[in-house]
CSV table of C-alpha atoms (C1' of nucleotides) in Angstrom, one decimal:
chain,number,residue,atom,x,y,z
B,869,UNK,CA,0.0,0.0,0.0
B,870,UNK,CA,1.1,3.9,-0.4
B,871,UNK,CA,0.6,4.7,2.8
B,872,UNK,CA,3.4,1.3,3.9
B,873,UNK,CA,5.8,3.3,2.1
B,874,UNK,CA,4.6,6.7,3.2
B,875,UNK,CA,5.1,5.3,6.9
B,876,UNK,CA,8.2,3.7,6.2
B,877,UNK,CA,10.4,6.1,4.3
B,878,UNK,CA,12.7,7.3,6.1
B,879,UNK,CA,12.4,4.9,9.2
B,880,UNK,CA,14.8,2.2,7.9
B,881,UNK,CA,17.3,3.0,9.9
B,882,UNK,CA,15.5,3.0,13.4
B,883,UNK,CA,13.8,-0.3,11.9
B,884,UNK,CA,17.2,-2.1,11.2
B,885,UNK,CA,18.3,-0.9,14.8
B,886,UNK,CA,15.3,-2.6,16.4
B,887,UNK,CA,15.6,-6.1,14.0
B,888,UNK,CA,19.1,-5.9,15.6
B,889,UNK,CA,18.1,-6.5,18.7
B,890,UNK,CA,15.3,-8.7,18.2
B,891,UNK,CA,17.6,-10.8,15.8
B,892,UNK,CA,20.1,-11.5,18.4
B,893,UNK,CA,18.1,-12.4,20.9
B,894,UNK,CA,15.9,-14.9,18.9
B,895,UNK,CA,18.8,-16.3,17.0
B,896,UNK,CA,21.9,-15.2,18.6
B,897,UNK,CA,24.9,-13.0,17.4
B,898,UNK,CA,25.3,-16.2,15.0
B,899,UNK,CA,22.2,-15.7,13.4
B,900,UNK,CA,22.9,-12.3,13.2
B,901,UNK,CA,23.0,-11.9,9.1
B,902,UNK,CA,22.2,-8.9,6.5
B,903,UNK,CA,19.6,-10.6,5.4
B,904,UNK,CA,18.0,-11.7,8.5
B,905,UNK,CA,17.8,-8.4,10.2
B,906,UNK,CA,16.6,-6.5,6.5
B,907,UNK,CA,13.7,-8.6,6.4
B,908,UNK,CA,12.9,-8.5,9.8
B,909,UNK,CA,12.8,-4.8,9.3
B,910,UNK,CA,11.2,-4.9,6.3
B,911,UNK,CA,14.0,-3.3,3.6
B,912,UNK,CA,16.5,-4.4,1.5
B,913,UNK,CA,19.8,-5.9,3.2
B,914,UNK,CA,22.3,-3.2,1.4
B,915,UNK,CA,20.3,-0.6,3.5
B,916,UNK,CA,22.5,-1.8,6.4
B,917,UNK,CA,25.5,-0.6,4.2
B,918,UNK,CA,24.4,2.6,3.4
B,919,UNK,CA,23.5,3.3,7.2
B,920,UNK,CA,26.1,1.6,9.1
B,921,UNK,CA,28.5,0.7,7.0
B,922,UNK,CA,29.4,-3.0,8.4
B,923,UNK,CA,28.3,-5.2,10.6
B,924,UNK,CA,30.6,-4.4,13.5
B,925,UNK,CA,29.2,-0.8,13.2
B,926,UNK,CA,25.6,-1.9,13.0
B,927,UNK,CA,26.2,-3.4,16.2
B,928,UNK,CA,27.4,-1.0,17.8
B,929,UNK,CA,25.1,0.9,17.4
B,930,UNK,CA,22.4,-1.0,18.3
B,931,UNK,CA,24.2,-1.6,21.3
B,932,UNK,CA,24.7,1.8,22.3
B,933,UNK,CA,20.3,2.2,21.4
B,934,UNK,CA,19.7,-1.2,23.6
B,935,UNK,CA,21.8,0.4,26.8
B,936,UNK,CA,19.7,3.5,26.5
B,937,UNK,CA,16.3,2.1,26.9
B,938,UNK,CA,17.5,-0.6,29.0
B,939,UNK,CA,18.5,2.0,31.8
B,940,UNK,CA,15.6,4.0,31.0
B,941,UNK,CA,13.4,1.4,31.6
B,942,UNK,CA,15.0,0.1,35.0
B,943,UNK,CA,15.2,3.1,36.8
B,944,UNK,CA,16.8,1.2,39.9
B,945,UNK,CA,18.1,4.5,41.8
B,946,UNK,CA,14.5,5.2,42.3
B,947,UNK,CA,13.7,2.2,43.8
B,948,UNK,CA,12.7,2.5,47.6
B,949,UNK,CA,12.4,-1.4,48.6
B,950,UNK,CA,13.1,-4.6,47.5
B,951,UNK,CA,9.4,-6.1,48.4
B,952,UNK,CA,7.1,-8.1,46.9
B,953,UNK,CA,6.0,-4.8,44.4
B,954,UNK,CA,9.2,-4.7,43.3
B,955,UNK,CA,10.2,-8.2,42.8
B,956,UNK,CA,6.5,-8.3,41.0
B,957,UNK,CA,7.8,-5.6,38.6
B,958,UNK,CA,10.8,-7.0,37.8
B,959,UNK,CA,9.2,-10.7,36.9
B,960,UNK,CA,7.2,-8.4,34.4
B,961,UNK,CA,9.7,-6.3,32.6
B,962,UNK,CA,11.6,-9.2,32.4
B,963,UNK,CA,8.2,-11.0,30.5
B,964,UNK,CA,7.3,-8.1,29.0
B,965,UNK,CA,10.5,-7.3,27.3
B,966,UNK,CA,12.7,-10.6,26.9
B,967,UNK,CA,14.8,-9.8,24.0
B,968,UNK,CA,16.1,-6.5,25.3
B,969,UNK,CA,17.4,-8.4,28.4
B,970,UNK,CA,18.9,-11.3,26.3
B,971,UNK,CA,20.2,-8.9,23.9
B,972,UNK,CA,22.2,-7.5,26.7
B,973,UNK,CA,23.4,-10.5,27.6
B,974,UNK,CA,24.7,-11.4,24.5
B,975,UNK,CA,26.5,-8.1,23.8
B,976,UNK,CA,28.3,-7.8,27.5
B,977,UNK,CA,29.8,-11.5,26.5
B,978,UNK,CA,30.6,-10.4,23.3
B,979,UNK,CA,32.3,-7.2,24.4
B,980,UNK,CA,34.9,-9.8,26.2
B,981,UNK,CA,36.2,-9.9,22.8
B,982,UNK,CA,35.8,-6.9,21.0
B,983,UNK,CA,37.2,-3.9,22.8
B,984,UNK,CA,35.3,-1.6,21.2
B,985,UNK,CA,32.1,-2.8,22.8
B,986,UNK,CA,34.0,-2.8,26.2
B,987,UNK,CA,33.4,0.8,27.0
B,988,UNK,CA,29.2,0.4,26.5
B,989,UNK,CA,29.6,-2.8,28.9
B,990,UNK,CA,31.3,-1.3,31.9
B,991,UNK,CA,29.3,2.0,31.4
B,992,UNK,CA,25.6,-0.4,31.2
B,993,UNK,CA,26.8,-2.5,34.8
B,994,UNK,CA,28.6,0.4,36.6
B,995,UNK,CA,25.4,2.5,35.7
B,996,UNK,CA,23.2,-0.2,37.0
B,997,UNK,CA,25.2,-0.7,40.3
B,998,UNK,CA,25.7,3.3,41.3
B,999,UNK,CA,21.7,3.5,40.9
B,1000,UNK,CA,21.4,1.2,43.3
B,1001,UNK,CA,24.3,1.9,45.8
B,1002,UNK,CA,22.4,5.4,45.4
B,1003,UNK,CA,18.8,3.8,46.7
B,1004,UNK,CA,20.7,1.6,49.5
B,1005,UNK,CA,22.9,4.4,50.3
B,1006,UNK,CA,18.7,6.6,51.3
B,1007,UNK,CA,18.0,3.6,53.0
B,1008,UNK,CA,20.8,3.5,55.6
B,1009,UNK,CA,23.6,1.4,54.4
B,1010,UNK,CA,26.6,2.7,54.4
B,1011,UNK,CA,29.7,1.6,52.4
B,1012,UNK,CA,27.5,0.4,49.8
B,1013,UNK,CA,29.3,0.0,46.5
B,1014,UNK,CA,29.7,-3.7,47.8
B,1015,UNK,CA,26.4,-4.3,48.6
B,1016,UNK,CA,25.0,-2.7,45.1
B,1017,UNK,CA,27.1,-4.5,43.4
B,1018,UNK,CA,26.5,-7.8,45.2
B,1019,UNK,CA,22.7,-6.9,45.2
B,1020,UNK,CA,22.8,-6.3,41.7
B,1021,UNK,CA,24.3,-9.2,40.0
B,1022,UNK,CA,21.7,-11.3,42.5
B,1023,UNK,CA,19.3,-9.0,40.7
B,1024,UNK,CA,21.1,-9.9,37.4
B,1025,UNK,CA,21.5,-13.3,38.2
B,1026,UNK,CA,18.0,-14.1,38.7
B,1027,UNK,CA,16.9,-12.1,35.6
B,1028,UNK,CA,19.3,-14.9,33.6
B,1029,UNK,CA,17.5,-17.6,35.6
B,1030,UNK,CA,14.3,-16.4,34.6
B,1031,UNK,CA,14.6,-16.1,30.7
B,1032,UNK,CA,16.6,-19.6,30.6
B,1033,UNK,CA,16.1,-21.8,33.1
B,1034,UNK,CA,13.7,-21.1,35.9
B,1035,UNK,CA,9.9,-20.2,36.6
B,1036,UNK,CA,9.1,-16.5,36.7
B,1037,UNK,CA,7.3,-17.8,40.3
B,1038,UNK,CA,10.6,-19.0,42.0
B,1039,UNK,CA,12.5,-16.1,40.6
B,1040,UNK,CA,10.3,-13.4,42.1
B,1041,UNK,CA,10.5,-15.8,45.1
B,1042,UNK,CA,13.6,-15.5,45.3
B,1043,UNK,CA,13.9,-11.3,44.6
B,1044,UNK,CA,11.7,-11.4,48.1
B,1045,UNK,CA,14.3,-12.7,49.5
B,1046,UNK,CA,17.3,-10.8,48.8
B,1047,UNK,CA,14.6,-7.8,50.2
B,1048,UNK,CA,14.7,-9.6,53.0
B,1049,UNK,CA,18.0,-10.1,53.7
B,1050,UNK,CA,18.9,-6.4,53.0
B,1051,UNK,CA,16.2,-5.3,56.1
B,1052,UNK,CA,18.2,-7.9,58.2
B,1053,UNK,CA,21.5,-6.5,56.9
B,1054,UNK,CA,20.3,-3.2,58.6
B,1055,UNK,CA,18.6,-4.3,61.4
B,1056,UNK,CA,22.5,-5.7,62.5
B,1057,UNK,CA,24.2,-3.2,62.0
B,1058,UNK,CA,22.0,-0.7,63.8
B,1059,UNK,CA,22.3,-3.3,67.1
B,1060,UNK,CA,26.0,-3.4,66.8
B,1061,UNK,CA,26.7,0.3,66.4
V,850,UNK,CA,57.4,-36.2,14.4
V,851,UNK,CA,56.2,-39.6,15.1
V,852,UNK,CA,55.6,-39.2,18.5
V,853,UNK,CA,53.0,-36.5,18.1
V,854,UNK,CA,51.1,-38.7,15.7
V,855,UNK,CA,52.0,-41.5,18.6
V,856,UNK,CA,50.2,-38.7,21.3
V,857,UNK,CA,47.4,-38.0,19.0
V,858,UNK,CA,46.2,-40.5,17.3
V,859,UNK,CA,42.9,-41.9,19.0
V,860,UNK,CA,43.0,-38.5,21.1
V,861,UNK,CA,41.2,-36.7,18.2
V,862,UNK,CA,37.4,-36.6,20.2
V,863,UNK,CA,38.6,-35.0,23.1
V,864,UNK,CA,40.8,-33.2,21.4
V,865,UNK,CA,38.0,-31.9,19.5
V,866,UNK,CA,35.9,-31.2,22.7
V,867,UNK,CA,38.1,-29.1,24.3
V,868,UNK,CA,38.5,-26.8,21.6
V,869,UNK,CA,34.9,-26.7,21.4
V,870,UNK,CA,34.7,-24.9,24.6
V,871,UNK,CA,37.8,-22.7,24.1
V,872,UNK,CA,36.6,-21.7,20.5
V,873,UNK,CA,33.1,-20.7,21.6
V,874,UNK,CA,35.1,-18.8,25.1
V,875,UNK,CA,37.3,-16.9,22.9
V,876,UNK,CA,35.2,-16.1,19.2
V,877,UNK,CA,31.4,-16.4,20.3
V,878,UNK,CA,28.9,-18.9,18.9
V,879,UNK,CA,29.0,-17.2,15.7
V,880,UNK,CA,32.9,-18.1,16.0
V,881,UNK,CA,32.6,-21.4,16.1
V,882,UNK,CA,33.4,-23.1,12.6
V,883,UNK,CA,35.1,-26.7,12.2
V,884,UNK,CA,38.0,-25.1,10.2
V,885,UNK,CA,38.1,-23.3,13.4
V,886,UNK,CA,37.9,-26.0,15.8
V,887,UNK,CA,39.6,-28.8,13.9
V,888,UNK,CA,42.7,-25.9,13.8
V,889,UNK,CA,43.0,-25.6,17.1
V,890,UNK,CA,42.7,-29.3,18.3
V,891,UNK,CA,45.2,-29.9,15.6
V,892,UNK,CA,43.0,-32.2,13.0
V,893,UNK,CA,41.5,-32.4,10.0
V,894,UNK,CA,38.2,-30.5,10.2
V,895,UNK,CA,36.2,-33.4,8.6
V,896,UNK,CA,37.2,-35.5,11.6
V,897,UNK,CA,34.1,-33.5,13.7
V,898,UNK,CA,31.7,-35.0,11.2
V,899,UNK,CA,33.2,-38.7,11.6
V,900,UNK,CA,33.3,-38.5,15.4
V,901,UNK,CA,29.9,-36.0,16.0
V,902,UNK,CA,28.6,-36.0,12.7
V,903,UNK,CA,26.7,-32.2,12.7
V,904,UNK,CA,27.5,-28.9,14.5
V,905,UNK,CA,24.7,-29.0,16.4
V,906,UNK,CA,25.8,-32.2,17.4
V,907,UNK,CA,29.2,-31.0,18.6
V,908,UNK,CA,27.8,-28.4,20.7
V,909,UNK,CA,25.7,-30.7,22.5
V,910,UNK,CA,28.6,-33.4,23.5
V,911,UNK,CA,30.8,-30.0,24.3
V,912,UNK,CA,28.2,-29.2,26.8
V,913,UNK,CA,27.5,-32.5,28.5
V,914,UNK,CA,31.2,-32.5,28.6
V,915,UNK,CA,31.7,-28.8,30.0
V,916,UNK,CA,28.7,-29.2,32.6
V,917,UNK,CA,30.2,-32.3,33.7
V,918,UNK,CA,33.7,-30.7,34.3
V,919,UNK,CA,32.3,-27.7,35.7
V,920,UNK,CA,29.8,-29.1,38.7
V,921,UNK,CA,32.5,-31.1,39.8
V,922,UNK,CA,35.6,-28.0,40.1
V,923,UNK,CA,32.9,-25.8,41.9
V,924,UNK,CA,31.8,-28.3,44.5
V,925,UNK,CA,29.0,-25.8,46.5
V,926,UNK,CA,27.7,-28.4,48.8
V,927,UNK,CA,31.1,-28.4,50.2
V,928,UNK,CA,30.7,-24.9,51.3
V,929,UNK,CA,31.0,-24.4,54.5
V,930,UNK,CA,30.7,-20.5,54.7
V,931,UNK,CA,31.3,-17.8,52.2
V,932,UNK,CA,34.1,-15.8,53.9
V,933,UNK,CA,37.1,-14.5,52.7
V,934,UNK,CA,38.7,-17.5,51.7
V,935,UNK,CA,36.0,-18.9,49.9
V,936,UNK,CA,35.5,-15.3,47.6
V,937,UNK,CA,39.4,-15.8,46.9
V,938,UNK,CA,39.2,-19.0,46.0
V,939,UNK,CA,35.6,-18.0,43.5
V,940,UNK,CA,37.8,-15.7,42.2
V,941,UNK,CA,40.9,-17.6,41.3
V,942,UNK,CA,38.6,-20.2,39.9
V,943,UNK,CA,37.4,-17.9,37.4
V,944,UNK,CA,40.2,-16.6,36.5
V,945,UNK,CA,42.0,-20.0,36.3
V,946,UNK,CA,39.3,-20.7,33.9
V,947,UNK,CA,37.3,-18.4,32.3
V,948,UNK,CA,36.8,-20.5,28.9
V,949,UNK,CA,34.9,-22.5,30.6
V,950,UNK,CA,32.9,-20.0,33.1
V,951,UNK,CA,32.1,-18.1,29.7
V,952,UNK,CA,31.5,-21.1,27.7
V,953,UNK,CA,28.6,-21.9,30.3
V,954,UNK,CA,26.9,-18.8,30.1
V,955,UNK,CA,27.1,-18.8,26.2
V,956,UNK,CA,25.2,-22.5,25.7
V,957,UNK,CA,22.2,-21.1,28.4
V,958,UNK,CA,21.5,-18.1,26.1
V,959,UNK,CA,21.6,-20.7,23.4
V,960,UNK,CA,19.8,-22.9,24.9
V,961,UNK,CA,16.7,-20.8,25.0
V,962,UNK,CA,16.8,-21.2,21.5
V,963,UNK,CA,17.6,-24.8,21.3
V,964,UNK,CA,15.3,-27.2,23.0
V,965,UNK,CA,18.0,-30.2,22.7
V,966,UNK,CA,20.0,-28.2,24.7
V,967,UNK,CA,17.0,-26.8,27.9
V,968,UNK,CA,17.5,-30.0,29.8
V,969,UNK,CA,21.1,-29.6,30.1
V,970,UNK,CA,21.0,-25.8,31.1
V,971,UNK,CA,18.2,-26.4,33.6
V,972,UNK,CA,20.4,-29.2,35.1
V,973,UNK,CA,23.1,-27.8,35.4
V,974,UNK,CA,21.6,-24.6,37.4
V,975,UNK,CA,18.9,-26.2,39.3
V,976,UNK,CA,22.0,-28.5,41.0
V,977,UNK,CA,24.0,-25.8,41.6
V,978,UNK,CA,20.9,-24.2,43.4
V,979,UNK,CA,20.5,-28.1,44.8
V,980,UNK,CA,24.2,-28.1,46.3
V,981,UNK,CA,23.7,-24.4,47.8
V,982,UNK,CA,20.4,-25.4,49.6
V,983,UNK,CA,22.5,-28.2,50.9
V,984,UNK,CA,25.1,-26.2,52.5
V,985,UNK,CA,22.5,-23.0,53.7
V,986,UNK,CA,20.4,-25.7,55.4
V,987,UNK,CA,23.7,-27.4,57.2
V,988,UNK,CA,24.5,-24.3,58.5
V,989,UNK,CA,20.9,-23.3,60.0
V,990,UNK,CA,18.7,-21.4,57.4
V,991,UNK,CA,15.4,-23.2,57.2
V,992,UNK,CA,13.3,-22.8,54.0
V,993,UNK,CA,16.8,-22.4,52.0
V,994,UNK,CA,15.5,-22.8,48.6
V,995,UNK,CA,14.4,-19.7,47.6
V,996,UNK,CA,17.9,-18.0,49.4
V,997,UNK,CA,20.0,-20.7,47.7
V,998,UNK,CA,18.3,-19.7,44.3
V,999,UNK,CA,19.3,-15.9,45.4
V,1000,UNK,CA,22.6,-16.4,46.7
V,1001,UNK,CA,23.6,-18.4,43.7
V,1002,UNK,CA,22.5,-15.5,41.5
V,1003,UNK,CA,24.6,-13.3,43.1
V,1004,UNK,CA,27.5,-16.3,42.9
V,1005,UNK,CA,26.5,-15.7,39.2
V,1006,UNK,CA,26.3,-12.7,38.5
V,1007,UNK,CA,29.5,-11.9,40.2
V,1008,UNK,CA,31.4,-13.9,38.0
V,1009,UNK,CA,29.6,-12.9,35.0
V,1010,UNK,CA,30.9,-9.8,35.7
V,1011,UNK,CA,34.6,-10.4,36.5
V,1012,UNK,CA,34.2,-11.9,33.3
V,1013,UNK,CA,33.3,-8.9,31.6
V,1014,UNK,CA,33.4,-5.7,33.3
V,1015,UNK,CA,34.6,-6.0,36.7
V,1016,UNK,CA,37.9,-6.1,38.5
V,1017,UNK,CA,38.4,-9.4,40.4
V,1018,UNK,CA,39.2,-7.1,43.5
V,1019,UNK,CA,36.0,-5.7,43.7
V,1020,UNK,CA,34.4,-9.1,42.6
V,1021,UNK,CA,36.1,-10.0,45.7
V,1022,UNK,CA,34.9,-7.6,47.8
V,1023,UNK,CA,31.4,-8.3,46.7
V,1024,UNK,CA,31.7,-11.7,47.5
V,1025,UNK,CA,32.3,-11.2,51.1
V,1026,UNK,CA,29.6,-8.9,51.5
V,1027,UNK,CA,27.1,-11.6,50.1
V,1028,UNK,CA,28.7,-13.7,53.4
V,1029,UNK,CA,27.9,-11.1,55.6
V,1030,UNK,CA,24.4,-11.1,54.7
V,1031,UNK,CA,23.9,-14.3,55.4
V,1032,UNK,CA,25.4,-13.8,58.8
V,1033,UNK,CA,23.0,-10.9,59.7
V,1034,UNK,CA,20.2,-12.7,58.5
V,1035,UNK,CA,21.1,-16.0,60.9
V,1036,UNK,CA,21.4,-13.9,63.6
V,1037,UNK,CA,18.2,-12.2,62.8
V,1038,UNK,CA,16.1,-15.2,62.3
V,1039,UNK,CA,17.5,-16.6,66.1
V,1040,UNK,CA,16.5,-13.3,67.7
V,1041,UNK,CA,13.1,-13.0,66.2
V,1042,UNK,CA,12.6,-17.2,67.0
I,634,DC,C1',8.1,22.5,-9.9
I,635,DA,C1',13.2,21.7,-10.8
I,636,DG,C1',16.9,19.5,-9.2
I,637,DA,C1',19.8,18.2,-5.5
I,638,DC,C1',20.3,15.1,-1.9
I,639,DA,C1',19.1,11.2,1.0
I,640,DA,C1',16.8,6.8,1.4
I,641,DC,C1',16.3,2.8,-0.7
I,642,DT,C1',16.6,-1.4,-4.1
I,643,DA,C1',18.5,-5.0,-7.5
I,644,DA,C1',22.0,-7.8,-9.0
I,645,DG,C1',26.0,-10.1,-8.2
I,646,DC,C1',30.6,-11.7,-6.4
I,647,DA,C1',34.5,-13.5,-3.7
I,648,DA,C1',35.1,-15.7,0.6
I,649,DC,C1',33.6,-18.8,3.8
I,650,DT,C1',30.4,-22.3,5.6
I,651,DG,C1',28.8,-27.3,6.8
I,652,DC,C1',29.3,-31.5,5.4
I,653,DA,C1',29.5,-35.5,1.8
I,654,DT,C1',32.6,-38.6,-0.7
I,655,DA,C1',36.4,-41.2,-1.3
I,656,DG,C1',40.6,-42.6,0.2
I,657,DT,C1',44.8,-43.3,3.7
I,658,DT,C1',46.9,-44.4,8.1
I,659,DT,C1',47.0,-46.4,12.6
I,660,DT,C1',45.8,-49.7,15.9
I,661,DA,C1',43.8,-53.8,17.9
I,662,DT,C1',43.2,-58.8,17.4
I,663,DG,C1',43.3,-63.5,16.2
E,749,DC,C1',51.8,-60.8,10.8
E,750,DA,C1',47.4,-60.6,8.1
E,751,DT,C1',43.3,-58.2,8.2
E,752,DA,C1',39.5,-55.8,9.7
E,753,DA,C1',37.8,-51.9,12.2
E,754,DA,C1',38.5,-47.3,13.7
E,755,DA,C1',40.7,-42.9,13.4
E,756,DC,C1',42.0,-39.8,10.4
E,757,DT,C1',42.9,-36.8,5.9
E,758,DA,C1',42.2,-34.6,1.1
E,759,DT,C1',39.2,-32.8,-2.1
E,760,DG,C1',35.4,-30.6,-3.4
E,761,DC,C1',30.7,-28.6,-3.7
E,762,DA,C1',26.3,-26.2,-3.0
E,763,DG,C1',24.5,-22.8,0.0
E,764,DT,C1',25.2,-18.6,2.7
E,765,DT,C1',27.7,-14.7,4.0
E,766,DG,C1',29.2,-9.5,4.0
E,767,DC,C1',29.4,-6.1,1.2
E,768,DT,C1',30.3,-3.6,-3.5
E,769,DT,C1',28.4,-1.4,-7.6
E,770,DA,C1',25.1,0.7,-10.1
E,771,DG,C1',20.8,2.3,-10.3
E,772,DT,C1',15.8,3.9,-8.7
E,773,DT,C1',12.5,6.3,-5.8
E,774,DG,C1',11.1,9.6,-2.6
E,775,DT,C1',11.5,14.1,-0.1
E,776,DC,C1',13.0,18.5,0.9
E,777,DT,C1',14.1,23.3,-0.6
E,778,DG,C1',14.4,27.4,-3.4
DNA sequence: CAGACAACTAAGCAACTGCATAGTTTTATG
DNA sequence: CATAAAACTATGCAGTTGCTTAGTTGTCTG
């Protein structure tokens, strides 16, 4: 129809970036092809060319588009506690929005080997973990980098478990828990000062 | 010389395995070729189709292989508390062997993708959790499921990122302070009992 | 509404891929 | 030490890959 290509001109770029990330995390960075991303996105493979140039670049970019929203999204400096809400919210964005969490996944591993990736990787988990010392930090705890960090790759740990191997009902389970271990970190450490 | 071909001969399989693992560690999924392979183990690369027959194949054997291997260096139900010395000696085991630390978290992501390959992923995380549970309940925590399911994420994660992003100091450090919360919460759950 | 510029497509190629086929070398065994 | 089975290699091919080249279509601006 005209108004397809009405809609669509001009938007191939922004399309390809998207089929990036959907591509990876349905097939994986080897199933990451020209022609698999184009049609996803609806255009013609050289398109990718004239945009990005090469692969690597294509990427990249999609990498540096991915960390964006995935920050946006998981605004965890603003988080007050880790409760049943919050471990309810997480089981959801994690349902709701699978690929951009498998996506990056794939992309920190893969920044292990290309430094040029390694810059967006430290910036996406250092980001994550200074929200949070930032909330636990409000909340009383002192010394906290840590404890963010330790509290987020549980976080991060039970995000993998629940988009490979494990029931979104154990995983939020589980998120309870590391809430509850937190109050009972702070509960000690008022009775020993 | 003759007694490399005295050395290899009948050695191709594992030969062939092991590079598996290191391949997919060091170039990725979409690394993993059998010119690429076969190079590195030091055979012909039509030698994977005589002993495995496909890729897919391959993979599959690599990860029974890898899972095996891996379960039995990190023995968790030996754990008899996460302290200083136990964080050191995470640490060292990760960085004694990261192939096959990133070669595990490489096959789960694929493994959402590949149903030959779920059982093996959920295996080999649900008796990790198992062995956890184990030593949490030796050691007085009651209900430990759902906190060995958290403290193993947080195992996890932690090594996912000294892997990627993180200094193994403050992977370290981390690691302790995942120790100290179970502490507090012990002592907790004897006060309020 | 001309024409310049950007977005986009069609066709194709050299390199690489998994793997099949056919043959050779080594080892185990009677 | 003959011979059969298993381990291994050489050659090659059809399909897929990233990306180039050459051209077309749409949009924006004066």
């Amino acid at each position: 129809m005209a108004t397809d290509r009405i809609n669509r001109y001009g938007r191939g770029r922004e399309a390809l970036l998207a089929a990036t990330i959907a591509v990876v995390a349905e097939r994986g960075l080897h199933g990451l092809t020209f022609r698999a991303v184009a049609e996803l996105a609806g255009v013609n493979n050289t398109l990718i060319s004239h945009h990005f140039g090469t692969k690597d670049a294509l990427l990249h970019e999609a990498v540096a588009w991915a960390t964006a929203r995935a920050i946006r999204l998981s605004d965890l400096s603003a988080t007050e506690t880790i409760d049943g809400d919050f471990a309810r919210a997480l089981v959801e964005l994690v349902a709701s929005e699978p690929q951009l969490q498998v996506f990056q996944y794939e992309f920190v591993l893969e920044a292990r080997r290309r430094p040029d990736l390694r810059e967006e990787a430290v910036a996406l988990y250092e980001g994550y973990i200074e929200a949070l010392e930032v909330a636990l930090t409000r909340h009383g705890h002192t010394h906290a980098r840590p404890l963010a960090r330790a509290v987020f790759a549980a976080l991060d740990g039970l995000v993998f478990q629940q988009l490979t191997v494990a029931d979104p009902d154990v995983v939020q389970e589980a998120i309870e828990r590391v809430g509850r271990l937190l109050e009972a970190s702070l509960i000690e450490s008022r009775q020993s000062a």
